[in-house]
Coordinates of C-alpha atoms and ligand atoms in Angstrom, one line a residue:
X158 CA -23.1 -0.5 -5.6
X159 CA -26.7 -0.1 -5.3
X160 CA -27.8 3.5 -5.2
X161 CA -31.6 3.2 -5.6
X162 CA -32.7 6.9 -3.6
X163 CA -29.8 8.5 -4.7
X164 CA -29.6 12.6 -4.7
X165 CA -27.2 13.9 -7.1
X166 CA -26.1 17.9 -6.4
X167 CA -25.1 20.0 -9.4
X168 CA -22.6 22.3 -7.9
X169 CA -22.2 25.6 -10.2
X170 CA -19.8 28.7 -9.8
X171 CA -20.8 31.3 -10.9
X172 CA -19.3 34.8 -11.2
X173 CA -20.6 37.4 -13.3
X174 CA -22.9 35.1 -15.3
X175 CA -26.1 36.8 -15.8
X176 CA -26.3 35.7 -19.6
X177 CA -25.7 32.0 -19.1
X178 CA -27.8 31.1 -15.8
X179 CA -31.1 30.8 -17.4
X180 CA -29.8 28.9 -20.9
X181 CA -27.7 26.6 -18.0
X182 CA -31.4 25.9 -16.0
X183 CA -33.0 25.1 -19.1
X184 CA -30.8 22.8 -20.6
X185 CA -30.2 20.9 -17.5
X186 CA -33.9 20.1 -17.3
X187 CA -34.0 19.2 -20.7
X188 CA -30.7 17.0 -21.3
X189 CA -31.5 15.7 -17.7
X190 CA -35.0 15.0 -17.4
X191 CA -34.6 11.7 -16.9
X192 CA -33.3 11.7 -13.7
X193 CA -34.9 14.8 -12.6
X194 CA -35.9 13.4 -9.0
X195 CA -32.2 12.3 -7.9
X196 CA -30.7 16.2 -8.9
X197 CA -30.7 19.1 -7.3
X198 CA -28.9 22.4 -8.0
X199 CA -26.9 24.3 -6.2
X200 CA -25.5 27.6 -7.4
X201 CA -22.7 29.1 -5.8
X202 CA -22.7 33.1 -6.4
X203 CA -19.1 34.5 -6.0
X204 CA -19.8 37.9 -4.8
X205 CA -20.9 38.7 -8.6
X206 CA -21.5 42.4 -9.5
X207 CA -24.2 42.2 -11.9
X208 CA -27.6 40.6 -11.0
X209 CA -26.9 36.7 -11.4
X210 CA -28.1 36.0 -7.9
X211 CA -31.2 38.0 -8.3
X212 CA -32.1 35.7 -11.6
X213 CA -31.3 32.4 -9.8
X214 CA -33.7 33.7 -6.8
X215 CA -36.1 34.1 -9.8
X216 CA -35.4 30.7 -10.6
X217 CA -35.8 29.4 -7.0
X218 CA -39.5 30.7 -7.2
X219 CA -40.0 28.7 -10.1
X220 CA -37.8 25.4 -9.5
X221 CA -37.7 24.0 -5.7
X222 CA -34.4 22.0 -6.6
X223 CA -32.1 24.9 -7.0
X224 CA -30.4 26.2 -3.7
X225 CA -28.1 29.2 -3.8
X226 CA -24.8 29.5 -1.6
X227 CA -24.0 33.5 -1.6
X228 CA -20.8 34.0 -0.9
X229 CA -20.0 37.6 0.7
X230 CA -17.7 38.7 -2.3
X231 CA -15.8 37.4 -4.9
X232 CA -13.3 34.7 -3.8
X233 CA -12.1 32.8 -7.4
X234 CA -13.8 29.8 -8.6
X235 CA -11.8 27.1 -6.3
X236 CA -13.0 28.8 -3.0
X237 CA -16.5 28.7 -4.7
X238 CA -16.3 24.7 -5.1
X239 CA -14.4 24.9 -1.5
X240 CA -17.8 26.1 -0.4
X241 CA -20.2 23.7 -2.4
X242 CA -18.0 20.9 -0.8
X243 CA -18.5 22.0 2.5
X244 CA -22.3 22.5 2.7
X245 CA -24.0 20.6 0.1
X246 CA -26.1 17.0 1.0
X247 CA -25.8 15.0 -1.9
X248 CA -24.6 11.1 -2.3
X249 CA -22.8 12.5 -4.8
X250 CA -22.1 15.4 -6.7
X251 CA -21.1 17.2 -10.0
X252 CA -18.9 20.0 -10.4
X253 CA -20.2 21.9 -13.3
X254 CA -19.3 25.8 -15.2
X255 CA -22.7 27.4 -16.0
X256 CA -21.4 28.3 -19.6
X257 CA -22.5 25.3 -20.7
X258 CA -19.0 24.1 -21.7
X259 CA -19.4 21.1 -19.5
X260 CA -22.1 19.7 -21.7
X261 CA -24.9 18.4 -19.0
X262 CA -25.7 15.0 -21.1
X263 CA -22.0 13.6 -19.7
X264 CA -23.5 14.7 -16.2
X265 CA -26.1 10.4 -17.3
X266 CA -22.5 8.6 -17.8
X267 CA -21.1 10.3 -14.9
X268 CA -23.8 8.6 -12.8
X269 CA -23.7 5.7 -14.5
X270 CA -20.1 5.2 -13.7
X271 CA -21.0 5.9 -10.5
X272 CA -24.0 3.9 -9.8
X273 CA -23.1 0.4 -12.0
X274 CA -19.7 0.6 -12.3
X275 CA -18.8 1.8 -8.6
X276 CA -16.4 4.6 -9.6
X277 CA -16.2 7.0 -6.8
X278 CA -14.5 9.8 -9.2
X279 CA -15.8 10.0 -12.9
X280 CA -13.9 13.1 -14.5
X281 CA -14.6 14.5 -17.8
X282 CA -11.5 15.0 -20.6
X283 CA -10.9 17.0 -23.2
X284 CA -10.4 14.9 -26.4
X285 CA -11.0 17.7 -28.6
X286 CA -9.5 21.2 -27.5
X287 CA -10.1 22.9 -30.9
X288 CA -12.1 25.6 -29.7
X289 CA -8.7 26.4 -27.5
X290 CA -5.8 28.9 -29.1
X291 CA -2.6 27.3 -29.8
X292 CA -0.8 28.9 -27.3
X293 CA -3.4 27.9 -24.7
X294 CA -2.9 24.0 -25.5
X295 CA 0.6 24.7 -25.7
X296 CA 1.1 26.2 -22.3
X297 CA -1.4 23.8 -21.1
X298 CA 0.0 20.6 -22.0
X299 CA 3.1 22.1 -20.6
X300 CA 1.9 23.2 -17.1
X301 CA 0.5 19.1 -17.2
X302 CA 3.7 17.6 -18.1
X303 CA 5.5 19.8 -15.8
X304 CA 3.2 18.7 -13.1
X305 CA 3.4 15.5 -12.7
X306 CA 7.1 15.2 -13.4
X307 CA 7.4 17.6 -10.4
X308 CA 4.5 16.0 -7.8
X309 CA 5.9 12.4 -7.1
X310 CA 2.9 10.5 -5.8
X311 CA -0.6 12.8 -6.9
X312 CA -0.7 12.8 -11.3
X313 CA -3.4 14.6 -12.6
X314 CA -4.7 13.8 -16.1
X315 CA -3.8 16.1 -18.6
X316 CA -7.0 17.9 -20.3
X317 CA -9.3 16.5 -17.1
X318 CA -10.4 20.1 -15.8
X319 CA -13.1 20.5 -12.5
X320 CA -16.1 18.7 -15.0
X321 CA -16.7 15.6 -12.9
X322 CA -18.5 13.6 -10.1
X323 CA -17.4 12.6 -6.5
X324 CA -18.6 10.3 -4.4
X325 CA -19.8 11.0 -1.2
X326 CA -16.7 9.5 0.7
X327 CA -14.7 11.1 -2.0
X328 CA -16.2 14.7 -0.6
X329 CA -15.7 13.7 3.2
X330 CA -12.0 13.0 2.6
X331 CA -11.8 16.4 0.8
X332 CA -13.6 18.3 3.5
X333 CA -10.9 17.2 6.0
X334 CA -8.0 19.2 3.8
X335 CA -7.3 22.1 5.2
X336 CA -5.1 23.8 3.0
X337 CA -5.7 27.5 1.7
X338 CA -4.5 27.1 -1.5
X339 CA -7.0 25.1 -3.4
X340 CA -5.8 23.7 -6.1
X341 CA -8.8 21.7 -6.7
X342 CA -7.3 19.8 -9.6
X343 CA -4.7 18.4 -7.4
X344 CA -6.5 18.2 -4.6
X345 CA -9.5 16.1 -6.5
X346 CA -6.8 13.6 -7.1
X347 CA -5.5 13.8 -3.9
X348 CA -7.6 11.2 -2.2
X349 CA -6.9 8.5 -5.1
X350 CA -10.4 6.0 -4.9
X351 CA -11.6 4.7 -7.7
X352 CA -11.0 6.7 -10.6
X353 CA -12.1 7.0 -14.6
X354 CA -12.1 9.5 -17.2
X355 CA -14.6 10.1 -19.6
X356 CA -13.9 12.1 -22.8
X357 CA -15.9 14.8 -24.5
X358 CA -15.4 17.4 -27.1
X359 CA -15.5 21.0 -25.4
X360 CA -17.8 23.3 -26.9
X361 CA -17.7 27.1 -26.8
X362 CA -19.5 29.5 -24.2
X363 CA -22.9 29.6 -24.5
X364 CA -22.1 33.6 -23.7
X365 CA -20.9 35.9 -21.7
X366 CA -16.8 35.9 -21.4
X367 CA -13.6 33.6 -19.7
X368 CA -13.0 35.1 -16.3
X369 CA -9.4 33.9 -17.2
X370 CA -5.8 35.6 -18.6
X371 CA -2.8 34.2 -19.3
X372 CA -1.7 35.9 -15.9
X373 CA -4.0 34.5 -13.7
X374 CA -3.5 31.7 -15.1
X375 CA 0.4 31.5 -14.9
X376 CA -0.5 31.9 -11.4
X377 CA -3.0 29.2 -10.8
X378 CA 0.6 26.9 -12.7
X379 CA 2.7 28.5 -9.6
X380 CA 0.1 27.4 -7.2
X381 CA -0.6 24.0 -8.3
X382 CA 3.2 23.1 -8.7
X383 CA 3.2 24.6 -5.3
X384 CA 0.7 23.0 -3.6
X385 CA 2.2 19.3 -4.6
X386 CA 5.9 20.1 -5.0
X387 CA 8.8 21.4 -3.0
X388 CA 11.0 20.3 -5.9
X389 CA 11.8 23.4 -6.9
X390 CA 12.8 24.2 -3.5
X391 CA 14.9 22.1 -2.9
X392 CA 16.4 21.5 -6.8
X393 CA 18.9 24.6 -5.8
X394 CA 21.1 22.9 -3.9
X395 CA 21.4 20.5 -6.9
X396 CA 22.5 23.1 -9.0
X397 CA 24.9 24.8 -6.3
X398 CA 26.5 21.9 -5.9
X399 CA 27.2 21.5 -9.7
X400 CA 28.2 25.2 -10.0
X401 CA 30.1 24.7 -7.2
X402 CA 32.2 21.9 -8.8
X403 CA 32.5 23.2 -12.0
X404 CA 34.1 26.8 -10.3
X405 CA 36.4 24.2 -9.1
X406 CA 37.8 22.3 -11.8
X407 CA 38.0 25.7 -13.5
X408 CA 40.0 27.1 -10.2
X409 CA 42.5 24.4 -10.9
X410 CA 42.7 24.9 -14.7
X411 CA 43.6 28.8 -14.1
X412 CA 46.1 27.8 -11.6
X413 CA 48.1 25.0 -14.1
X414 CA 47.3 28.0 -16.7
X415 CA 48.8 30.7 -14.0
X416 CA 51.9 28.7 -13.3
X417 CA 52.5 27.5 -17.2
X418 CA 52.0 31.1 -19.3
X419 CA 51.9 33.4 -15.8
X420 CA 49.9 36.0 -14.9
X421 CA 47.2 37.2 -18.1
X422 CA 45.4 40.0 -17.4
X423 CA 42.3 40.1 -20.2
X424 CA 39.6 38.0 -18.9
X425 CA 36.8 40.4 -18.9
X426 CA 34.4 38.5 -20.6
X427 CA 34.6 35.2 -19.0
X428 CA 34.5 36.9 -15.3
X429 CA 31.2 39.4 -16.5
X430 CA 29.6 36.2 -18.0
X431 CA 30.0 34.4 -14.0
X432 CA 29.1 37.1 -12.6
X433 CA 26.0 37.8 -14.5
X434 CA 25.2 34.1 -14.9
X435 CA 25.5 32.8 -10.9
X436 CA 23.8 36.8 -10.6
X437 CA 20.6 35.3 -12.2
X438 CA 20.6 32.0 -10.7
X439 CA 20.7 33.2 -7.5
X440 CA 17.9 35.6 -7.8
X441 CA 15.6 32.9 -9.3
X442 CA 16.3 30.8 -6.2
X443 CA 15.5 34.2 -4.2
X444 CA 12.8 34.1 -6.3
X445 CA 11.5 30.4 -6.0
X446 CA 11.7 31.2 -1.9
X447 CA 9.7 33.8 -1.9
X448 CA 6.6 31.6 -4.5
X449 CA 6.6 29.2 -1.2
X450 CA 7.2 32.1 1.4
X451 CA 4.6 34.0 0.5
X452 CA 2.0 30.9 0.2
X453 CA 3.1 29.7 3.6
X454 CA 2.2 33.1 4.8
X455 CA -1.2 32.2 3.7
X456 CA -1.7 28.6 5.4
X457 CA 0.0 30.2 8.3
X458 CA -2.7 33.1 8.8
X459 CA -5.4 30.3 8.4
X460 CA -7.8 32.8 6.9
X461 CA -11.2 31.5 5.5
X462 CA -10.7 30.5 2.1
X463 CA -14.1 31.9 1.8
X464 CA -16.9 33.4 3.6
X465 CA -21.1 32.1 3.0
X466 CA -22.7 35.2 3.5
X467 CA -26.6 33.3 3.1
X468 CA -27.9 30.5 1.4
X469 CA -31.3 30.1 0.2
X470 CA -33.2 27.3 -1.2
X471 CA -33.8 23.5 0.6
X472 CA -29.8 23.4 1.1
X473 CA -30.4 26.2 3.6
X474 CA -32.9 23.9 5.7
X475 CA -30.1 21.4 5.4
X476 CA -27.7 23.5 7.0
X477 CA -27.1 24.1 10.8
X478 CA -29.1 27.5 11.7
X479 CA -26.1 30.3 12.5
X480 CA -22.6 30.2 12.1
X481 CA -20.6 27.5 11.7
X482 CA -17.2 27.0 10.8
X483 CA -15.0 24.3 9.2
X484 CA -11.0 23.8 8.5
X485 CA -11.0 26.3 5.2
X486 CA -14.5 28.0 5.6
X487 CA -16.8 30.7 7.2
X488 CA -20.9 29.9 7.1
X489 CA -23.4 32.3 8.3
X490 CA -27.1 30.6 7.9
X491 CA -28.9 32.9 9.9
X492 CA -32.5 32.9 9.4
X493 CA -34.3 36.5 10.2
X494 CA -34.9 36.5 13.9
X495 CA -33.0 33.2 14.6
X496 CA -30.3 33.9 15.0
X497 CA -27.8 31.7 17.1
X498 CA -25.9 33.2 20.2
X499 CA -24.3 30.6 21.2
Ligands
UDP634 N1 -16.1 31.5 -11.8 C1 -16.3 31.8 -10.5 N2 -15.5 32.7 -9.9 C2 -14.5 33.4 -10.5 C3 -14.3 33.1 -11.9 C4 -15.1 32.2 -12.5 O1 -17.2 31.2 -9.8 O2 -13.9 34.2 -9.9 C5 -17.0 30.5 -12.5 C6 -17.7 31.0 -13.8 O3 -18.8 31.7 -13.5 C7 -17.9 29.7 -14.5 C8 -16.7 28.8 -14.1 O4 -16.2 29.4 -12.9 O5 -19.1 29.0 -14.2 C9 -15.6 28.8 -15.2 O6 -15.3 30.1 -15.6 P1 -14.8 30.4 -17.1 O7 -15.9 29.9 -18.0 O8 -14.5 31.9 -17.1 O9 -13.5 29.6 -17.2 P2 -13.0 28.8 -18.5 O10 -14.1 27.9 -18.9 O11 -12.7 29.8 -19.5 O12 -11.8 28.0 -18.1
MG635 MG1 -16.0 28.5 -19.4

């Protein structure tokens, strides 16, 4: 492949970052000065309640390769890159945290995968997860094992996270999903192409906090397994069916019992511990249903994954004038006394 005017668009989330965005600017110019002319960067503000999009307009006055999509509130980081893959120009581009955890000098061997080697998805992995808790790698390495045991034909590496680059064809086929639940993991695997990891040792946050709990995070496991699964779903039946037979066999051995020693009357503890037992399977089965009830709900109501409420920057030149709408998106570009009535 021979990319020789290539553009390159660093896509960054950001929520609440008003610490890291200038340290983030600053390092990417340094660590990626040398190829400056192919990048451009594109900040995606996610309804932040602190002044982060103010200081990247500061930045815009000062930088002319920084765009900023401003989303109307805060939709979670996955509708943020649902955005960026919507709207943004490049050839190619990086998906990048602004905390500096995805360090910006990988961002050279992502393009140099891309460029020489042809790879049309160069992720980033985790070698080293030391700056991680126990119980985080623990849980992790579980959700990931449990993952792709459960989704038959789309693995994901384990310890690859959203650090990577996509190829323009790669970003196409993603814009034609139109799923609400973005599990953008999954769904960055979901196309296939060709493929390649590329480790690195994670450092800490430059500052500022995680925007993450075990909570959400449980639920980001339920949606993933979700979104590529309907094991669990179905797995019920399975286990009804082996309840089922086993009730049997032990129907028969109370009636050989019945008709050998006659009627016995104690037997509490053996009928509380079925009750209780086929009691708790059946609610977790209730349970599972309503995990893919209520997320069909949500494809069903076909609500924007997220809403553009302006962009600034070139990208906004780039983008059609007014409001324009694609399968999981809402984009209002509406220039000051332009707008489009149509
Ligand atoms: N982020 C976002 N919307 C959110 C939460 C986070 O855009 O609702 C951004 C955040 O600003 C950062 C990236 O997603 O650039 C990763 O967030 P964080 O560092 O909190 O996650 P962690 O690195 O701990 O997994
Ligand atoms: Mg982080």
């Amino acid at each position: 492949m021979d990319k020789q005017d290539y553009l390159v668009s660093l896509v960054v989330p950001c929520y609440n970052e008003h610490e890291t965005v200038e340290t983030f600017v600053k390092t990417v110019d340094e660590k990626l000065e040398s190829i400056k002319d192919h990048l451009e960067i594109v900040f995606v503000d996610d309804g932040s309640k602190d002044d982060t999009a103010a200081i990247i307009e500061r930045l815009q006055k000062e930088d002319e390769r920084i765009s900023l999509i401003k989303l109307s509130r805060n939709f979670g980081k996955e509708a943020a890159m649902s955005a960026a893959l919507d709207l943004v120009k490049g050839d190619a581009l990086v998906m990048m945290d602004v905390d500096l955890q995805d360090p910006p000098e990988l961002v050279l061997e992502f393009v140099r995968c891309w460029r020489e080697e042809g790879v049309d998805n160069v992720y980033g992995i985790r070698t080293d997860r030391s700056q991680d808790t126990e119980t985080k790698r623990m849980t992790s390495g579980g959700f990931y094992y449990v993952f792709n045991k459960l989704s038959s034909r789309v693995k994901i590496p384990s310890n690859a996270g959203d650090f990577r680059l996509i190829d323009r064809k790669v970003i196409d086929t993603l814009k034609q999903l139109p799923e609400r639940n973005r599990f953008m993991k999954g769904l960055f695997a979901w196309p296939g192409f060709v493929s390649k990891g590329i480790g690195y040792k994670r450092p800490e946050r430059v500052a500022g906090k995680t925007k993450w709990n075990y909570w959400k995070l449980w639920n980001f496991a339920l949606d993933g397994i979700s979104g590529f699964s309907s094991l669990p779903l179905r797995v019920w039946s399975y286990i009804g069916g082996a309840i089922g037979i086993l009730a049997i066999l032990y129907m028969i051995f109370i009636f050989i019992k019945t008709a050998i020693t006659g009627v016995e009357v104690p037997g509490y503890a053996s009928l509380m511990s079925a009750i209780l037992f086929l009691g708790s399977v059946q609610l977790i089965s209730i349970g599972v249903l309503g995990e893919y009830l209520g997320r069909l709900g949500e494809e069903v109501k076909g609500r924007p994954v997220y809403v553009v409420s302006k962009i600034t920057g070139p990208l906004s030149k780039q983008v059609k004038n007014g409001m324009s709408v694609t399968p999981v998106g809402v984009t209002c570009n509406l220039e000051k006394g332009k707008e489009d009535h149509n």
